Short mmCIF file of C-alpha atoms and ligand atoms in Angstrom, two decimals:
data_model
loop_
_atom_site.label_atom_id
_atom_site.label_comp_id
_atom_site.label_asym_id
_atom_site.label_seq_id
_atom_site.Cartn_x
_atom_site.Cartn_y
_atom_site.Cartn_z
CA UNK R 1 5.05 25.47 -6.58
CA UNK R 2 6.91 25.35 -3.30
CA UNK R 3 6.89 22.09 -1.50
CA UNK R 4 8.47 20.99 1.91
CA UNK R 5 8.70 17.51 3.19
CA UNK R 6 8.08 16.61 6.88
CA UNK R 7 7.38 13.40 8.98
CA UNK R 8 4.12 12.71 10.94
CA UNK R 9 4.07 14.01 14.67
CA UNK R 10 5.24 11.01 15.95
CA UNK R 11 8.20 11.01 13.99
CA UNK R 12 8.52 7.40 13.64
CA UNK R 13 11.71 5.87 12.58
CA UNK R 14 10.24 4.67 9.06
CA UNK R 15 9.03 8.24 8.70
CA UNK R 16 12.27 9.87 9.37
CA UNK R 17 13.92 7.63 6.96
CA UNK R 18 10.96 8.37 4.11
CA UNK R 19 11.39 12.00 4.71
CA UNK R 20 14.87 12.05 4.18
CA UNK R 21 14.91 9.82 1.13
CA UNK R 22 12.16 11.98 -0.52
CA UNK R 23 13.78 15.33 0.56
CA UNK R 24 17.27 14.37 -1.34
CA UNK R 25 15.17 12.54 -4.17
CA UNK R 26 13.16 15.71 -5.10
CA UNK R 27 15.75 18.22 -3.69
CA UNK R 28 13.30 19.65 -1.41
CA UNK R 29 13.44 21.04 2.24
CA UNK R 30 13.52 18.81 4.92
CA UNK R 31 11.54 20.39 7.87
CA UNK R 32 11.22 19.11 11.54
CA UNK R 33 7.59 18.43 12.19
CA UNK R 34 7.96 19.49 15.72
CA UNK R 35 4.01 18.93 16.39
CA UNK R 36 3.07 21.55 13.92
CA UNK R 37 -0.07 21.39 11.66
CA UNK R 38 0.47 20.82 8.03
CA UNK R 39 -1.61 24.08 7.68
CA UNK R 40 0.71 25.94 9.81
CA UNK R 41 3.70 24.76 8.15
CA UNK R 42 2.06 25.58 4.88
CA UNK R 43 1.80 29.44 6.10
CA UNK R 44 5.09 29.78 8.03
CA UNK R 45 7.24 28.30 5.09
CA UNK R 46 5.12 29.86 2.29
CA UNK R 47 4.91 26.29 0.76
CA UNK R 48 1.93 25.30 -1.52
CA UNK R 49 2.61 21.62 -1.02
CA UNK R 50 3.83 19.63 2.13
CA UNK R 51 4.85 16.00 1.62
CA UNK R 52 4.37 14.00 4.94
CA UNK R 53 6.13 10.48 5.51
CA UNK R 54 3.78 8.72 7.85
CA UNK R 55 5.70 5.30 8.29
CA UNK R 56 5.71 3.59 4.98
CA UNK R 57 3.09 6.08 3.33
CA UNK R 58 3.74 9.28 1.53
CA UNK R 59 0.86 11.98 1.92
CA UNK R 60 0.87 15.36 -0.23
CA UNK R 61 -1.03 18.11 1.28
CA UNK R 62 -2.01 21.14 -0.84
CA UNK R 63 -4.82 23.81 -0.29
CA UNK R 64 -7.40 21.79 -2.19
CA UNK R 65 -6.94 18.52 -0.01
CA UNK R 66 -4.80 15.39 0.68
CA UNK R 67 -3.52 13.12 -1.86
CA UNK R 68 -1.88 9.52 -1.47
CA UNK R 69 -1.49 6.34 -3.17
CA UNK R 70 -3.98 3.67 -2.83
CA UNK R 71 -4.95 0.95 -5.07
CA UNK R 72 -8.79 1.36 -4.37
CA UNK R 73 -10.06 1.74 -7.69
CA UNK R 74 -8.09 -0.85 -9.32
CA UNK R 75 -8.47 -3.36 -6.73
CA UNK R 76 -12.18 -3.22 -7.74
CA UNK R 77 -11.15 -3.38 -11.22
CA UNK R 78 -8.79 -6.48 -10.64
CA UNK R 79 -11.44 -8.29 -8.85
CA UNK R 80 -14.20 -7.66 -11.44
CA UNK R 81 -11.77 -8.91 -14.23
CA UNK R 82 -10.81 -12.10 -11.93
CA UNK R 83 -14.63 -12.81 -11.73
CA UNK R 84 -14.68 -12.52 -15.50
CA UNK R 85 -15.94 -9.20 -16.09
CA UNK R 86 -14.84 -6.84 -19.05
CA UNK R 87 -12.64 -3.82 -18.34
CA UNK R 88 -13.49 -1.24 -20.74
CA UNK R 89 -9.56 -0.03 -20.76
CA UNK R 90 -8.32 -3.30 -21.15
CA UNK R 91 -10.93 -4.27 -23.96
CA UNK R 92 -10.07 -0.78 -25.77
CA UNK R 93 -6.55 -1.93 -25.61
CA UNK R 94 -7.16 -5.59 -26.75
CA UNK R 95 -4.75 -6.47 -23.83
CA UNK R 96 -3.37 -9.89 -23.50
CA UNK R 97 -0.77 -11.79 -21.28
CA UNK R 98 2.65 -11.02 -22.12
CA UNK R 99 1.99 -7.57 -23.75
CA UNK R 100 3.68 -4.34 -23.41
CA UNK R 101 2.13 -1.04 -22.48
CA UNK R 102 3.28 2.25 -22.06
CA UNK R 103 1.23 4.43 -19.91
CA UNK R 104 2.09 8.01 -20.63
CA UNK R 105 -0.06 9.51 -18.00
CA UNK R 106 0.68 7.51 -14.81
CA UNK R 107 -1.21 9.54 -12.17
CA UNK R 108 -2.03 7.46 -9.22
CA UNK R 109 -1.68 4.00 -11.32
CA UNK R 110 -5.00 2.71 -11.13
CA UNK R 111 -5.03 2.05 -15.15
CA UNK R 112 -1.49 0.80 -15.11
CA UNK R 113 -2.26 -1.56 -12.00
CA UNK R 114 -5.14 -3.19 -14.12
CA UNK R 115 -3.07 -3.22 -17.26
CA UNK R 116 0.00 -4.67 -15.31
CA UNK R 117 -2.43 -7.45 -13.80
CA UNK R 118 -3.83 -8.09 -17.07
CA UNK R 119 -0.55 -8.53 -19.12
CA UNK R 120 0.90 -10.66 -16.06
CA UNK R 121 4.56 -11.68 -15.08
CA UNK R 122 5.38 -12.08 -19.13
CA UNK R 123 4.23 -8.66 -19.99
CA UNK R 124 5.59 -5.22 -19.10
CA UNK R 125 4.06 -2.08 -18.00
CA UNK R 126 5.96 1.20 -18.04
CA UNK R 127 4.40 4.50 -16.35
CA UNK R 128 5.41 7.68 -17.29
CA UNK R 129 4.36 10.92 -15.14
CA UNK R 130 5.50 14.50 -15.67
CA UNK R 131 4.96 15.71 -11.91
CA UNK R 132 7.71 14.94 -9.85
CA UNK R 133 5.53 14.93 -6.88
CA UNK R 134 2.98 12.61 -8.34
CA UNK R 135 5.41 10.37 -9.78
CA UNK R 136 7.34 10.10 -6.20
CA UNK R 137 4.19 9.25 -4.29
CA UNK R 138 2.74 6.63 -6.83
CA UNK R 139 6.40 5.30 -7.71
CA UNK R 140 6.89 4.79 -3.77
CA UNK R 141 3.48 3.70 -3.29
CA UNK R 142 3.76 0.98 -6.17
CA UNK R 143 6.77 -0.87 -4.48
CA UNK R 144 5.49 -0.49 -0.92
CA UNK R 145 1.89 -0.77 -0.52
CA UNK R 146 0.89 -4.09 1.29
CA UNK R 147 -1.95 -5.13 -1.18
CA UNK R 148 -4.59 -7.48 0.23
CA UNK R 149 -3.84 -10.31 -2.53
CA UNK R 150 -0.64 -11.55 -4.26
CA UNK R 151 -1.91 -11.08 -7.89
CA UNK R 152 -2.40 -7.13 -6.84
CA UNK R 153 0.60 -7.07 -4.87
CA UNK R 154 2.91 -8.20 -7.81
CA UNK R 155 0.91 -6.17 -10.71
CA UNK R 156 1.91 -3.21 -8.68
CA UNK R 157 5.45 -4.30 -8.13
CA UNK R 158 6.12 -4.74 -11.57
CA UNK R 159 5.38 -1.45 -12.83
CA UNK R 160 8.44 0.77 -13.86
CA UNK R 161 7.99 4.45 -13.22
CA UNK R 162 9.87 7.34 -14.63
CA UNK R 163 9.32 11.21 -13.94
CA UNK R 164 9.48 12.68 -17.37
CA UNK R 165 7.25 14.50 -19.95
CA UNK R 166 5.61 12.02 -22.19
CA UNK R 167 6.70 13.37 -25.50
CA UNK R 168 10.16 13.50 -24.24
CA UNK R 169 10.09 9.90 -23.18
CA UNK R 170 8.46 8.75 -26.40
CA UNK R 171 10.94 10.60 -28.33
CA UNK R 172 13.70 8.31 -26.69
CA UNK R 173 12.02 5.09 -27.57
CA UNK R 174 12.44 2.78 -30.81
CA UNK R 175 9.92 2.47 -33.21
CA UNK R 176 7.35 -0.33 -32.06
CA UNK R 177 8.81 -1.15 -28.96
CA UNK R 178 5.37 -1.31 -27.00
CA UNK R 179 2.53 -3.08 -28.06
CA UNK R 180 0.11 -0.23 -26.43
CA UNK R 181 0.86 3.29 -25.73
CA UNK R 182 -1.84 4.62 -23.54
CA UNK R 183 -2.59 8.26 -22.80
CA UNK R 184 -5.10 9.36 -19.85
CA UNK R 185 -4.62 12.91 -19.90
CA UNK R 186 -6.31 15.65 -17.29
CA UNK R 187 -9.73 15.95 -19.16
CA UNK R 188 -10.34 19.54 -21.02
CA UNK R 189 -13.70 19.65 -18.97
CA UNK R 190 -13.47 17.73 -16.04
CA UNK R 191 -16.33 15.58 -14.98
CA UNK R 192 -18.75 17.33 -12.25
CA UNK R 193 -18.81 13.59 -10.56
CA UNK R 194 -15.09 13.54 -10.16
CA UNK R 195 -14.55 15.74 -7.29
CA UNK R 196 -12.26 13.32 -5.68
CA UNK R 197 -9.56 13.96 -8.05
CA UNK R 198 -9.59 17.67 -7.44
CA UNK R 199 -6.78 17.78 -4.85
CA UNK R 200 -4.75 16.06 -8.14
CA UNK R 201 -5.74 19.01 -10.36
CA UNK R 202 -3.35 21.30 -8.06
CA UNK R 203 -0.11 19.29 -8.72
CA UNK R 204 -0.98 17.30 -12.12
CA UNK R 205 0.50 18.73 -15.23
CA UNK R 206 -3.00 19.87 -16.97
CA UNK R 207 -1.50 20.26 -20.55
CA UNK R 208 -3.81 19.20 -23.44
CA UNK R 209 -2.22 16.00 -25.35
CA UNK R 210 -0.65 17.17 -28.38
CA UNK R 211 -0.30 15.85 -31.80
CA UNK R 212 3.00 15.49 -31.65
CA UNK R 213 2.62 13.26 -28.76
CA UNK R 214 0.26 11.04 -30.41
CA UNK R 215 2.25 11.04 -33.95
CA UNK R 216 5.47 9.78 -31.64
CA UNK R 217 2.89 7.54 -30.14
CA UNK R 218 1.95 5.73 -33.30
CA UNK R 219 5.45 5.49 -34.03
CA UNK R 220 6.49 3.75 -30.79
CA UNK R 221 3.26 1.57 -30.55
CA UNK R 222 3.17 -2.07 -32.08
CA UNK R 223 -0.75 -2.15 -31.97
CA UNK R 224 -2.55 0.49 -30.76
CA UNK R 225 -2.69 4.02 -29.27
CA UNK R 226 -5.43 4.50 -26.79
CA UNK R 227 -6.63 7.61 -25.30
CA UNK R 228 -9.19 8.05 -22.18
CA UNK R 229 -11.52 10.98 -22.40
CA UNK R 230 -15.12 11.94 -21.52
CA UNK R 231 -17.49 10.74 -23.77
CA UNK R 232 -18.41 13.19 -26.64
CA UNK R 233 -14.72 15.31 -26.19
CA UNK R 234 -13.84 17.02 -29.20
CA UNK R 235 -10.17 15.87 -28.17
CA UNK R 236 -10.96 12.86 -30.05
CA UNK R 237 -11.30 14.21 -33.47
CA UNK R 238 -8.54 16.84 -32.85
CA UNK R 239 -6.10 14.17 -32.17
CA UNK R 240 -6.98 11.65 -34.63
CA UNK R 241 -8.78 8.86 -32.93
CA UNK R 242 -11.43 8.01 -35.01
CA UNK R 243 -12.51 4.69 -33.42
CA UNK R 244 -14.35 5.31 -30.12
CA UNK R 245 -15.07 2.26 -27.51
CA UNK R 246 -16.35 2.37 -23.87
CA UNK R 247 -19.46 1.29 -21.88
CA UNK R 248 -23.00 2.44 -23.16
CA UNK R 249 -23.74 4.31 -20.15
CA UNK R 250 -20.30 5.56 -19.09
CA UNK R 251 -19.26 9.07 -18.77
CA UNK R 252 -15.81 7.85 -20.14
CA UNK R 253 -14.79 6.86 -23.79
CA UNK R 254 -11.76 5.42 -24.97
CA UNK R 255 -10.30 6.50 -28.46
CA UNK R 256 -8.18 3.87 -30.54
CA UNK R 257 -5.64 4.43 -33.18
CA UNK R 258 -4.66 1.19 -34.68
CA UNK R 259 -1.07 0.97 -36.07
CA UNK R 260 -0.66 -2.71 -36.96
C1 SAM D 301 -6.02 11.76 -15.13
S1 SAM D 301 -4.49 11.51 -14.32
C2 SAM D 301 -4.12 9.94 -15.16
C3 SAM D 301 -4.68 8.82 -14.18
C4 SAM D 301 -4.31 7.48 -14.36
N1 SAM D 301 -4.72 7.13 -15.23
C5 SAM D 301 -4.91 6.52 -12.85
O1 SAM D 301 -5.45 5.50 -13.56
O2 SAM D 301 -4.51 6.83 -11.82
C6 SAM D 301 -3.22 12.49 -15.67
C7 SAM D 301 -2.01 12.54 -15.36
O3 SAM D 301 -1.08 12.47 -16.36
C8 SAM D 301 -0.08 13.38 -15.99
N2 SAM D 301 0.31 14.17 -17.43
C9 SAM D 301 -0.22 14.90 -18.01
N3 SAM D 301 0.15 15.23 -19.22
C10 SAM D 301 1.21 14.51 -19.19
C11 SAM D 301 2.72 14.67 -19.73
N4 SAM D 301 2.69 15.31 -21.22
N5 SAM D 301 3.65 13.61 -19.23
C12 SAM D 301 3.62 12.76 -18.72
N6 SAM D 301 2.46 13.12 -17.53
C13 SAM D 301 1.46 13.83 -17.88
C14 SAM D 301 -0.75 14.38 -14.93
O4 SAM D 301 0.31 15.06 -14.19
C15 SAM D 301 -1.38 13.50 -14.04
O5 SAM D 301 -0.64 12.84 -13.11
#
């Protein structure tokens, strides 16, 4: 996918600096915005994606829509946890303060932020993302987004991001080096209600999770390997997740493999 990077129309100094940083980091062409529309730039430069630096934010435009980092879902989940509610993912992971989590499919980081909040300062969350564009947008957002409360802010800043294929990364990890290894791959059969993640589909790595990756995850995990998928998905059985958890009415389930 040909991607170019540019600034917002105002060419604010922060945007210019950020666009330059991303051009170097991602090794993509930096184009002067020069009042052009994003759609016009896509046509003119035959690009399928345009990364736009807007002050201290990165927005990614594709034909399917706009993507940017925002901790909206995680913010709500963190708020609910603070009010004493249960979070299905954290429950499936049996997550506690001080634990370490390897999130093999970081995406826009909502699950990683919730995990980071629950494990706290004494814990550790590492996020792996195969798409260089998503890793760049999420990695930058986690380090720079100004959250409304300190706990969320600190939880985002603590997450370590790597642009890598999950299996490649897992192979380099020592046995039992993370308490939980987590997978949330692109669902085999997307939920019809999740139209908001449609723009993500064009840039995300949509490959199915492999048995090999799950085998490596079992070696790297001290306690559990957890996978999110649609309720009733055949992926749970194919990949050996015999125990299934999740909300009674939820369209999403969590498969659990205990390795303790
Ligand atoms: C459904 S999204 C994850 C959403 C994420 N849990 C969140 O809360 O925002 C799946 C992400 O995993 C990435 N991905 C898929 N396969 C991968 C792999 N083998 N290694 C690393 N990342 C992968 C995709 O590019 C996509 O960004």
